[in-house]
Coordinates of C-alpha atoms and ligand atoms in Angstrom, one line a residue:
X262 CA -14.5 38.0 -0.3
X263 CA -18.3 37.4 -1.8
X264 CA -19.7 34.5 0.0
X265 CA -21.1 32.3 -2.8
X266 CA -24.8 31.2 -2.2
X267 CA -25.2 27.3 -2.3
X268 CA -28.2 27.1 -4.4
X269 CA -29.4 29.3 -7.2
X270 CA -32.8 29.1 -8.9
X271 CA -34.2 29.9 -12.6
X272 CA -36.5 32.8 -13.1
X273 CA -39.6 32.1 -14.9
X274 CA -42.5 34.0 -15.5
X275 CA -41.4 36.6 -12.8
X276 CA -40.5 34.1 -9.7
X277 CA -37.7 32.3 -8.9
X278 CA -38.5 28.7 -9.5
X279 CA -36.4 25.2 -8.6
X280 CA -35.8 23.0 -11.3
X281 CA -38.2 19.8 -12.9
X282 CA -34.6 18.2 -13.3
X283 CA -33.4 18.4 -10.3
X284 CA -29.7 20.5 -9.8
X285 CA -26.3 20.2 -11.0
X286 CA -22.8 20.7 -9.4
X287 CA -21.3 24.4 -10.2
X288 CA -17.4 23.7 -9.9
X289 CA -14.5 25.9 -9.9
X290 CA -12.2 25.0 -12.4
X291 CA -9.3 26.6 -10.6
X292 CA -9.7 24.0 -7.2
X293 CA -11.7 21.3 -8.8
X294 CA -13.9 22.3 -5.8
X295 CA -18.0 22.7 -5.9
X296 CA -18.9 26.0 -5.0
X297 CA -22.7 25.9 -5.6
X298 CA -26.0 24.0 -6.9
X299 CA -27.5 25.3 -9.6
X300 CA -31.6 24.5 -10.7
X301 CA -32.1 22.2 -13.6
X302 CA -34.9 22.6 -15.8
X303 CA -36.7 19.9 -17.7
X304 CA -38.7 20.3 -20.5
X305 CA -41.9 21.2 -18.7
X306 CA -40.0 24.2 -17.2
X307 CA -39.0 25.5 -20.9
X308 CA -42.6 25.0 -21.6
X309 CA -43.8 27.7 -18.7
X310 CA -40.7 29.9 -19.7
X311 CA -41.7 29.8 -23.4
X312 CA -45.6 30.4 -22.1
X313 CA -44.6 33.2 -19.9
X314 CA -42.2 35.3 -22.9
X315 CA -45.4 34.4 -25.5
X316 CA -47.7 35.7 -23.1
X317 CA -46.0 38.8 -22.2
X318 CA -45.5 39.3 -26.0
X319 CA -49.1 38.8 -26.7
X320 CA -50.1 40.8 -23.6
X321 CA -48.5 43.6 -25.6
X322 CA -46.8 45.4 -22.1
X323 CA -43.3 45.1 -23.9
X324 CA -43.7 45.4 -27.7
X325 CA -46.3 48.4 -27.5
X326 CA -43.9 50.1 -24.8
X327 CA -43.0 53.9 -26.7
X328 CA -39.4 52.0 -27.6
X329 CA -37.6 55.3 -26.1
X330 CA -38.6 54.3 -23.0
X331 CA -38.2 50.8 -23.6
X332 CA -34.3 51.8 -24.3
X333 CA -34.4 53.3 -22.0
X334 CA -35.0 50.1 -19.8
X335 CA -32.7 48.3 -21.7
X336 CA -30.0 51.0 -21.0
X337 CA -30.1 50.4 -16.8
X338 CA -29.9 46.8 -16.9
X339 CA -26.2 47.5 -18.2
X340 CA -26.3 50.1 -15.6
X341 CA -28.1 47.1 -12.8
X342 CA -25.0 45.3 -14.2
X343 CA -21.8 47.6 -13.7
X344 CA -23.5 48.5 -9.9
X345 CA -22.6 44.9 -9.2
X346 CA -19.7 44.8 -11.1
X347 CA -17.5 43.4 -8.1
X348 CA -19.7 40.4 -6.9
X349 CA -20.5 39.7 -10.9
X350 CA -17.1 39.7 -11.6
X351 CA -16.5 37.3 -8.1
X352 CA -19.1 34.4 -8.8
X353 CA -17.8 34.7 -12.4
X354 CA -14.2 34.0 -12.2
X355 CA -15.0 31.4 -9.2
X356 CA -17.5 29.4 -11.9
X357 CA -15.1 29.8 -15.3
X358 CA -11.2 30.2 -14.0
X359 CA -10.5 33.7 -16.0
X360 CA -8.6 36.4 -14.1
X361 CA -10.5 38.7 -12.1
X362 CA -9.8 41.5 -14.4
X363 CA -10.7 39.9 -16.9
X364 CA -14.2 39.0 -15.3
X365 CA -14.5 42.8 -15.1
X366 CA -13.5 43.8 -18.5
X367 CA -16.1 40.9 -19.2
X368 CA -19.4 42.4 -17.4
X369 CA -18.2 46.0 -18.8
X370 CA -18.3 44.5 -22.1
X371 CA -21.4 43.5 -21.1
X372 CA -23.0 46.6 -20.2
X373 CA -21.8 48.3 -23.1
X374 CA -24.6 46.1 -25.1
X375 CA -27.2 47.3 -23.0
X376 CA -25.9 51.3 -23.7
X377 CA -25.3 50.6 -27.3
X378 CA -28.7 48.8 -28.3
X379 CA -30.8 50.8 -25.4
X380 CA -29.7 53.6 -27.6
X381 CA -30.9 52.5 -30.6
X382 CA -34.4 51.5 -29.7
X383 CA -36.1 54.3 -31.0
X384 CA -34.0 54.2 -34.7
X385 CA -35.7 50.7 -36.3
X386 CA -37.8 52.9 -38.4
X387 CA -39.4 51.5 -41.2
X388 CA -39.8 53.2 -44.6
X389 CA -42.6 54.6 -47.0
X390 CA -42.7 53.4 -50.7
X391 CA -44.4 55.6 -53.2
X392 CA -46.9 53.5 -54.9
X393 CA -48.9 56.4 -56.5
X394 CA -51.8 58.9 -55.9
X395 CA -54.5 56.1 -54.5
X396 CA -52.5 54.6 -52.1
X397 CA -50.1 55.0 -48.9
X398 CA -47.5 52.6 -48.3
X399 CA -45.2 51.6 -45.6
X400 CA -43.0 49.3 -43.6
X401 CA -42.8 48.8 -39.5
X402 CA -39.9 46.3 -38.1
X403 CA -41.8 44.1 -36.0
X404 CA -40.3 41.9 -33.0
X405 CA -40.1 38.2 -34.3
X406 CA -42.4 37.3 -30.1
X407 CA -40.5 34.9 -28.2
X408 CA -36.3 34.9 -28.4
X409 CA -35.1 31.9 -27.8
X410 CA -30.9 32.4 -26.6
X411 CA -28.7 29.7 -26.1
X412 CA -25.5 30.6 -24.1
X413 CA -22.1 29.3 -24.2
X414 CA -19.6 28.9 -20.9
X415 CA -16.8 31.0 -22.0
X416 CA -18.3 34.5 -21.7
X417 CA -21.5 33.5 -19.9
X418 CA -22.2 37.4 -19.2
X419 CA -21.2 38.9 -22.4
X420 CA -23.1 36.8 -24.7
X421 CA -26.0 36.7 -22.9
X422 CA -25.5 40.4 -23.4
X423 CA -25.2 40.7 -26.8
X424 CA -28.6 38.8 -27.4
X425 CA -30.7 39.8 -24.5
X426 CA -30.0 43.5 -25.0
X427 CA -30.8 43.5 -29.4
X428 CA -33.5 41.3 -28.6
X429 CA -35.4 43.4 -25.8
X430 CA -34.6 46.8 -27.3
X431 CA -36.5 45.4 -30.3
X432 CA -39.6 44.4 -28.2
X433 CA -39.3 40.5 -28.2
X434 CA -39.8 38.7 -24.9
X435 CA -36.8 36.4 -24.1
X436 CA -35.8 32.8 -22.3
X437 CA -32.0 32.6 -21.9
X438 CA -30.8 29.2 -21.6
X439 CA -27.5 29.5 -19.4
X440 CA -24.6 26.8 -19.9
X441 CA -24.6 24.8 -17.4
X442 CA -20.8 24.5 -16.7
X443 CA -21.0 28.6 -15.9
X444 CA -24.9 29.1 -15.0
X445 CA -24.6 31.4 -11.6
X446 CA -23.8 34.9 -13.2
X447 CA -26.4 34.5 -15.9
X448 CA -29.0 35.1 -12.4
X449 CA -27.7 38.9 -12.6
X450 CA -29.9 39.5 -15.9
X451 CA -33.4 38.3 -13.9
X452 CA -32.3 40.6 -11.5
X453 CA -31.4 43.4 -13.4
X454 CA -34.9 42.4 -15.2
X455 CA -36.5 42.9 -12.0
X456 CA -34.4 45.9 -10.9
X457 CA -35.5 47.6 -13.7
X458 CA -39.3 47.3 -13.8
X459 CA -39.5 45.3 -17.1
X460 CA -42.9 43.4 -17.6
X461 CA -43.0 39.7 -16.0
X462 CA -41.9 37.3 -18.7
X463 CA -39.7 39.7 -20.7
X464 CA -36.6 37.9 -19.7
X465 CA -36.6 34.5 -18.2
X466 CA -33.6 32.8 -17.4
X467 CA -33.3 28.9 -16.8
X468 CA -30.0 26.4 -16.7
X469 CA -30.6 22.7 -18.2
X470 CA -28.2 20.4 -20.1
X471 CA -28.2 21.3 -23.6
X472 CA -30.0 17.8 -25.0
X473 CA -32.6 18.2 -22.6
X474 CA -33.8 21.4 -21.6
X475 CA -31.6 22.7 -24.7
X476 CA -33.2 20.8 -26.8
X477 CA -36.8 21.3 -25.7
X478 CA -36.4 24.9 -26.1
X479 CA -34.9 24.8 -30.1
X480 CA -37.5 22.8 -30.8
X481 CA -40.5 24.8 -29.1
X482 CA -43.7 25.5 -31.1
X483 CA -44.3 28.4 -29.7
X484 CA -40.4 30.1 -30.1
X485 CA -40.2 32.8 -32.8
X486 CA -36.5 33.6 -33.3
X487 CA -33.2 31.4 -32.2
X488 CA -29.4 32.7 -30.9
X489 CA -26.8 30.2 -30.4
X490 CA -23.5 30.0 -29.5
X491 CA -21.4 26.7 -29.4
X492 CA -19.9 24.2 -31.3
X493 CA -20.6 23.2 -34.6
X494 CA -22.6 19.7 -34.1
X495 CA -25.3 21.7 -31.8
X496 CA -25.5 24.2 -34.4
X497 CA -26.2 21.7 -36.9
X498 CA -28.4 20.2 -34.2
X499 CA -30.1 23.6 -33.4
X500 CA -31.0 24.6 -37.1
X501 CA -32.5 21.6 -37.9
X502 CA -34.9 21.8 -34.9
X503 CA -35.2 25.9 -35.9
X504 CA -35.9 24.2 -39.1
X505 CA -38.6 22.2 -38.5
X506 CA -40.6 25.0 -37.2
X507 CA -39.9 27.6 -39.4
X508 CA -38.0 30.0 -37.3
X509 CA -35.2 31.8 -37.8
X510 CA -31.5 31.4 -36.2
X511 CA -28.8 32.9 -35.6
X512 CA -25.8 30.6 -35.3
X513 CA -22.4 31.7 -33.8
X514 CA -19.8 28.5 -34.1
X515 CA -16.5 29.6 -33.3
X516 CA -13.2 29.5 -36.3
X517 CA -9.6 29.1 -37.0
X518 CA -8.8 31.9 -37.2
X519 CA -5.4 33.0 -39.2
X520 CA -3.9 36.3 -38.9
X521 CA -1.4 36.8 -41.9
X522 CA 1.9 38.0 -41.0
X523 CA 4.2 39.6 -43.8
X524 CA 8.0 40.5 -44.3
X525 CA 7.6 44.0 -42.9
X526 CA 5.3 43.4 -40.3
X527 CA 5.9 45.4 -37.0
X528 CA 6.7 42.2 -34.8
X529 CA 7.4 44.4 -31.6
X530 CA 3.6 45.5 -32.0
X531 CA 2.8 42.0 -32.9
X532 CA 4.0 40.9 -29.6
X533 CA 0.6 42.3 -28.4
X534 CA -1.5 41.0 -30.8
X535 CA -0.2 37.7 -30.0
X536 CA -1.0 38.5 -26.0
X537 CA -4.9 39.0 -26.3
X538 CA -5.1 37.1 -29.5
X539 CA -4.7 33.6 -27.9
X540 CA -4.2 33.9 -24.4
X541 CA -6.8 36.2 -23.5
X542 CA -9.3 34.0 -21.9
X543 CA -7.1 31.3 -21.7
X544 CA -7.6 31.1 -25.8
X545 CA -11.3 30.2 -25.0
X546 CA -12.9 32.6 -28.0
X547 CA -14.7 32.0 -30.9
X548 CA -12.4 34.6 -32.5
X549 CA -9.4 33.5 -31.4
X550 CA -5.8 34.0 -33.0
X551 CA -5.2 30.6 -33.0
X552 CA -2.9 30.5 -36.5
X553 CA -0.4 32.5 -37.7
X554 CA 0.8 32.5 -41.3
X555 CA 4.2 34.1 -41.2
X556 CA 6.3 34.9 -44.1
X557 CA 9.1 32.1 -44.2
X558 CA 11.6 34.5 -44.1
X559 CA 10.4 35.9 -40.0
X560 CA 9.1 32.5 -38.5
X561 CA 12.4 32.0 -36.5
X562 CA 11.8 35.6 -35.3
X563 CA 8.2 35.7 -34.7
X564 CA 8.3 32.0 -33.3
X565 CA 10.8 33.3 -30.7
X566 CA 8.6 36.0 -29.4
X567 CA 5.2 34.0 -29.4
X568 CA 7.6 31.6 -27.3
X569 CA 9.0 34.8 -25.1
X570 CA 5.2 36.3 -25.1
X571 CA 3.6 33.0 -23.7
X572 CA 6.6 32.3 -21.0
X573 CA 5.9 35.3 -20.0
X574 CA 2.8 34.7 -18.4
X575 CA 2.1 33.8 -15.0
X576 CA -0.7 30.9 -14.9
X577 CA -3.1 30.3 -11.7
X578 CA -6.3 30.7 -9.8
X579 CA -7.8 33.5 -11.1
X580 CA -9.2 34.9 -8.1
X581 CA -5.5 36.0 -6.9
X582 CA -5.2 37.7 -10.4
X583 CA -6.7 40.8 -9.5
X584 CA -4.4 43.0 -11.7
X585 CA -4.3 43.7 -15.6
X586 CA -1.1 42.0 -16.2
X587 CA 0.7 39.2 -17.8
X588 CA -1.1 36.3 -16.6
X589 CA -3.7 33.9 -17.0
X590 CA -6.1 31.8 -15.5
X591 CA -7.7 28.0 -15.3
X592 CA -9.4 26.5 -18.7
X593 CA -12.9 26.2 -18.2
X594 CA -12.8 22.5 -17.0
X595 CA -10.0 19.8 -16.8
X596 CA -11.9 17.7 -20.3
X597 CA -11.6 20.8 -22.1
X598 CA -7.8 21.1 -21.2
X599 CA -7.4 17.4 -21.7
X600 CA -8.9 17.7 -25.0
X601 CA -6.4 20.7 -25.8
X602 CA -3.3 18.8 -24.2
X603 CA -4.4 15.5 -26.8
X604 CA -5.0 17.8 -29.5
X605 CA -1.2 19.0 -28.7
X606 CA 0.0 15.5 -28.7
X607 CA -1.2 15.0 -32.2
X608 CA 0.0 18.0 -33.6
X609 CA 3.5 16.4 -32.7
X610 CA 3.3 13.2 -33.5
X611 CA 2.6 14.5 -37.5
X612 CA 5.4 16.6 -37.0
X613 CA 4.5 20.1 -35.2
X614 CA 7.3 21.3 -32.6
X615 CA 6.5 22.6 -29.3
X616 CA 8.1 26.0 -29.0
X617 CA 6.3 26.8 -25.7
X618 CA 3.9 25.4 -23.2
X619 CA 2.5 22.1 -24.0
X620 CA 1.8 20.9 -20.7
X621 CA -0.7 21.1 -17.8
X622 CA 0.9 23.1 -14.9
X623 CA 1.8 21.6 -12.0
X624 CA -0.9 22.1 -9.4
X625 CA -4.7 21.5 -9.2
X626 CA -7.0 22.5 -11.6
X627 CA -7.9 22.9 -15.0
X628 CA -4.5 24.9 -16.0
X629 CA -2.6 24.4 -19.3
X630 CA 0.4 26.6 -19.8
X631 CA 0.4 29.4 -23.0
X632 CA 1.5 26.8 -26.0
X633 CA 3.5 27.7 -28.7
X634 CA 3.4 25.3 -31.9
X635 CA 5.9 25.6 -34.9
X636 CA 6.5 24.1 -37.9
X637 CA 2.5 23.1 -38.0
X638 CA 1.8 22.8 -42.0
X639 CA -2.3 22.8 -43.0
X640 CA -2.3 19.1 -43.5
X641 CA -1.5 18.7 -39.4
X642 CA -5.2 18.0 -37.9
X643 CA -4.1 21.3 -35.0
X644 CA -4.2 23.1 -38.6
X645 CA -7.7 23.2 -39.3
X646 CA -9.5 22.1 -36.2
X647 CA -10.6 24.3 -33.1
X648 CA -8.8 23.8 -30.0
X649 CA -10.5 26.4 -27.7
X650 CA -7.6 26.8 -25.4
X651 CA -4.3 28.9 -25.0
X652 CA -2.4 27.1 -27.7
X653 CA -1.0 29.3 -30.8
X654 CA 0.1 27.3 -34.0
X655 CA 2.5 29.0 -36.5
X656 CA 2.6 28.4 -40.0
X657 CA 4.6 29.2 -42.9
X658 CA 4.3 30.8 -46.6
X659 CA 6.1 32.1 -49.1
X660 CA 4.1 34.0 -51.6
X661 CA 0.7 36.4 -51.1
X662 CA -1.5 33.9 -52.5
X663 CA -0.1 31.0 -50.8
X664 CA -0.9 32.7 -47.7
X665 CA -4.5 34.0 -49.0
X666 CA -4.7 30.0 -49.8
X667 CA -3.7 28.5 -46.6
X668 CA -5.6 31.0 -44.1
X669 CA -8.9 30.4 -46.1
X670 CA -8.2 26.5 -46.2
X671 CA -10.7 25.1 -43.4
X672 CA -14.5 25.2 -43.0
X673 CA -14.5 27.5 -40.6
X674 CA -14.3 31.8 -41.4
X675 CA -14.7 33.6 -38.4
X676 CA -12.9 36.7 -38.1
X677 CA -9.0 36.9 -40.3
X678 CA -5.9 39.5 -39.7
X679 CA -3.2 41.5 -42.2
X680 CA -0.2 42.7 -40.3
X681 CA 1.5 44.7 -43.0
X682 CA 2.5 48.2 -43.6
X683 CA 1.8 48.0 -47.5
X684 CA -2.3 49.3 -47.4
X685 CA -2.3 47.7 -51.0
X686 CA -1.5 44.5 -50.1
X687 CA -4.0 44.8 -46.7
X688 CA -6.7 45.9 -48.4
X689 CA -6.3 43.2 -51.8
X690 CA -5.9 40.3 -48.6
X691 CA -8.9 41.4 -46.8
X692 CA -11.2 41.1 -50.0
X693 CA -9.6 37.7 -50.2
X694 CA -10.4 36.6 -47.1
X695 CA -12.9 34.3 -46.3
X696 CA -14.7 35.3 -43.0
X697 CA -17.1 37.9 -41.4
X698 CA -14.3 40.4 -39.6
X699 CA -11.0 41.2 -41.1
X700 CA -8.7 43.1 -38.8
X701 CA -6.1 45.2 -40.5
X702 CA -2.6 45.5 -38.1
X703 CA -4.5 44.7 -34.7
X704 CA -6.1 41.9 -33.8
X705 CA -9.8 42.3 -32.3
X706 CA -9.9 45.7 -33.3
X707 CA -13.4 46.8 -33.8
X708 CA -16.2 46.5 -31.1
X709 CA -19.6 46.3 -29.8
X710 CA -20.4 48.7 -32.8
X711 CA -19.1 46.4 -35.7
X712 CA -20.7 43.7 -37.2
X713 CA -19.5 40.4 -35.7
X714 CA -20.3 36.9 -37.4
X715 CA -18.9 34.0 -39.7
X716 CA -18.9 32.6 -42.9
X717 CA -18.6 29.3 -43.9
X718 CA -19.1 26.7 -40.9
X719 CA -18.7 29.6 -38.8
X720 CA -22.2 30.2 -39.0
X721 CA -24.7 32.8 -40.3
X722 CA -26.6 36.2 -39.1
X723 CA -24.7 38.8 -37.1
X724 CA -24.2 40.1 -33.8
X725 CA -22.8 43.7 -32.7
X726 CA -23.8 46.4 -34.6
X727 CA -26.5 47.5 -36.5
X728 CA -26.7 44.5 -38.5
X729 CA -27.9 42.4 -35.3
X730 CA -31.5 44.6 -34.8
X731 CA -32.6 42.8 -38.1
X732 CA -32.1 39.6 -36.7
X733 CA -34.8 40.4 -33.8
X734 CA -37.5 41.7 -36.2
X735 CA -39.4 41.0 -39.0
X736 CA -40.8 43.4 -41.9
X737 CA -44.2 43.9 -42.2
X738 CA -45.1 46.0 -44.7
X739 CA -48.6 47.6 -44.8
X740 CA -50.0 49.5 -48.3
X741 CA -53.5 51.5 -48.0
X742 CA -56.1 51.9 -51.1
X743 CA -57.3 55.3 -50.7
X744 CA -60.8 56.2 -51.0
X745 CA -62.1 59.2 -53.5
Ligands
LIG82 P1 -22.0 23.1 -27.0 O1 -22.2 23.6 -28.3 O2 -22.3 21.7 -26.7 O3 -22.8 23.9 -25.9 C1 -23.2 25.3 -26.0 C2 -24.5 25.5 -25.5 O4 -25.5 24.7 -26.2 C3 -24.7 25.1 -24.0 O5 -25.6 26.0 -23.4 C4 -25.4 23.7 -24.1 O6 -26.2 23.4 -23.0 C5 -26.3 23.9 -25.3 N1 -26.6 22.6 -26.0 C6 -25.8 21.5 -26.1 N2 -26.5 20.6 -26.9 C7 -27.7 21.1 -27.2 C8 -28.8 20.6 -28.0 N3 -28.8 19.4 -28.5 N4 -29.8 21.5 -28.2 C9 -29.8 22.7 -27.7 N5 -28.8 23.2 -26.9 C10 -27.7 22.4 -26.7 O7 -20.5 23.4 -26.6 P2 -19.7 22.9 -25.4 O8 -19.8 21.4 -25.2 O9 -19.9 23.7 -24.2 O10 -18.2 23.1 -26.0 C11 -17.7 22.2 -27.0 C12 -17.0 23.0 -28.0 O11 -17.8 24.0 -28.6 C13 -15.7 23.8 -27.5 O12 -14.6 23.0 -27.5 C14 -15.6 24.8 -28.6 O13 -14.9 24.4 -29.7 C15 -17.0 25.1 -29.0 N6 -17.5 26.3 -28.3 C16 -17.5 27.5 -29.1 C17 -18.0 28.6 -28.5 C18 -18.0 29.9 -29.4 O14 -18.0 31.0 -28.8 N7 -18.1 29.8 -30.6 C19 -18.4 28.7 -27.2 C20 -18.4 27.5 -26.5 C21 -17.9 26.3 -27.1

């Protein structure tokens, strides 16, 4: 086994750099144990890390770069990435409590970014608008300068990955605030940076508590362009500051989101949907299954298989789940599975039956066993608000619009599902849906390719896809008077 390195530094400005705040405790959330210090920055360190990403901007060595060859770049830091796949995929179950395997499918995920938007460097081509015989006219896609990209602890590797690889195949210089719950694997980007030959201050990466260094990076001066992932409230918090100095965001804020399950629904398939739609990541996604709207006339059915599907997994340290299997491993931290174990108590006291799960397991650790919930109905708080952990609540309806009705009913609208073989009713739901993604018969299908983002209190902007490169630049569009 990896040995962990006590102490790990930010990157700023090319150089690996302590922290003006001090250091925090990195904990594994499987033990409860500390298994490293990580560098805390303090507003002055955002400062040089916002200085050092406007410099190299303004410097010119990474926007001018011939963007074939800047792809190019961006293409082996997912290739930096999947040649340390192994320790990665080590330091990152031992920090956030998921599988192993799953840490790997996580840093291939990851890499994929980096092939998909390295690829597409060369392609933001602008456009040429006829304007008549005394002039020439066109448009160039510029980078926004300095990215700012705050990260959240559940896939610390993949959505730094999603950002850092639009925003660098577009030319804009980058700081990468890492969560500070999951900070250590976020290093593997400086050193892929590094790896790779990019110029110094093209990607720095620094940990610092959100209100703090967080917040002194939002509200920077001198930051062009903001990416954040998290909960609502810091969105709110984050767009204001954006806000105030006229920048743009991007704001990723998680859902509740419904998939819609009718009479002749395939439930054996569903079985699997209901596997990696809640469970996967111990239910700590933004795009989570976390309802589903059954037709009254299936729930004793499909509330029996959720049940069967969740008992069915093996829960423990993730480190000794080396295997694609059925299991799963710690929550991210013991207040984030006592918030989902309170959240479960609620649900029942208004009237929600436990059909599985429910309880913290018995050993150390951040654990929660796979939770069923039945007879939830939308007025039950679990209805409507996020609980970020392995807990499933099952609803009922009885007619197409009811359900239409009840999955759109909270402020969220993330991603939505159909299961259905009737393509007529799919496709009528899914125009009805209110959210970003609809999936049609499997939950998270789709991928790095398709656009990913939320309507509603979900947020705004998109990531994956082509749709993210026009989040990193801006159009400029330049029109010549010709002369004779
Ligand atoms: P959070 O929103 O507080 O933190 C996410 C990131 O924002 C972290 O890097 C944090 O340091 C930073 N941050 C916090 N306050 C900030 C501020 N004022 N200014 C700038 N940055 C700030 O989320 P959390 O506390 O880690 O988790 C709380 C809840 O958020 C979870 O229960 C879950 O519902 C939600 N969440 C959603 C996602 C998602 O993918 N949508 C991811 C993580 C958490």
């Amino acid at each position: 086994m990896t040995k962990i390195a006590p102490y790990w530094q930010n990157y700023i400005d090319g150089a690996w750099v302590d922290g003006g705040a001090g250091r925090i405790a990195v904990t594994d959330p499987a033990t409860g144990q500390m298994i490293a210090e990580q560098a805390l920055a303090d507003a002055r360190d955002v400062d040089l890390a916002v200085q050092a990403a406007q410099a190299c901007h303004s410097g010119g060595a990474l926007r001018h770069m011939r963007p074939i060859e800047r792809g190019r770049l961006v293409q082996a830091m997912g290739q930096y990435l999947l040649k340390h796949k192994d320790e990665i995929a080590h330091v990152l179950t031992i920090e956030q409590g998921k599988p192993l395997w799953e840490s790997h499918i996580e840093i291939e995920g990851a890499a994929l970014y980096f092939e998909y938007y390295g690829n597409q460097a060369s392609t933001v081509e602008g456009r040429s608008i006829p304007l008549g015989g005394g002039y020439f006219d066109w448009t160039e896609h510029e980078p926004f300068g300095v990215s700012a990209q705050i990260i959240p602890w559940n896939y610390p590797v993949e959505m730094t990955a999603r950002s850092l690889s639009a925003a660098l195949a577009t030319g804009n210089a980058c700081v990468i605030k890492s969560p500070e719950l999951t900070p250590l694997t976020n290093a593997w980007f400086a050193r892929a940076a590094i790896a790779v030959g990019l110029p110094k201050g093209a990607v720095n990466v620094i940990c610092g508590l959100g209100h703090e260094a967080g917040n002194a990076l939002a509200s920077h001066p001198q930051v062009n362009q903001i990416v954040f992932t998290g909960s609502v409230p810091t969105g709110i918090a984050i767009a204001t500051a954006a806000a105030q100095n006229v920048v743009p965001s991007i704001l990723e804020l998680g859902g509740k989101s419904a998939a819609i399950v009718h009479q002749d629904a395939d439930l054996d398939a569903f079985e699997n949907d209901i596997r990696w739609g809640i469970f996967f990541n111990a239910g700590q996604v933004c795009s989570a299954m976390s309802r589903v709207i059954v037709h009254e006339s299936r729930a004793d059915e499909l509330t029996e298989r959720a049940a069967a599907v969740a008992r069915s997994l093996s829960v423990g340290p993730g480190i000794d789940r080396t295997e694609f299997g059925p299991n799963m491993g710690a929550m991210v931290s013991t207040s984030q599975r006592d918030r989902a174990l309170s959240m479960i108590a609620r649900a029942t006291d208004q009237g929600g039956q436990i059909a599985a799960g429910g309880h913290q397991t018995n050993q150390p650790g951040a654990f929660l066993e796979p939770t069923v919930l039945a007879n939830i109905t939308p007025d039950i708080e679990i209805a409507s608000q996020e609980v970020f952990g392995p807990v499933l609540s099952i609803l009922t309806f009885k007619s197409d619009a009811e359900a239409i009705q009840i999955a759109n009913s909270t402020d969220y609208g993330l991603v939505a599902g159909v299961f259905t073989n009737d393509l007529d009713r799919a496709t009528r739901a899914a125009r009805s849906l209110r959210a970003g993604q609809v999936f049609v018969n499997e939950w998270y299908a789709g991928g790095v390719e398709t656009p990913f983002g939320g309507f509603g209190k979900s947020g705004y902007g998109r990531e994956k896809g082509r749709e993210a490169l026009w989040n990193y630049v801006q159009t400029k569009n330049i029109a010549i008077k010709l002369g004779g």
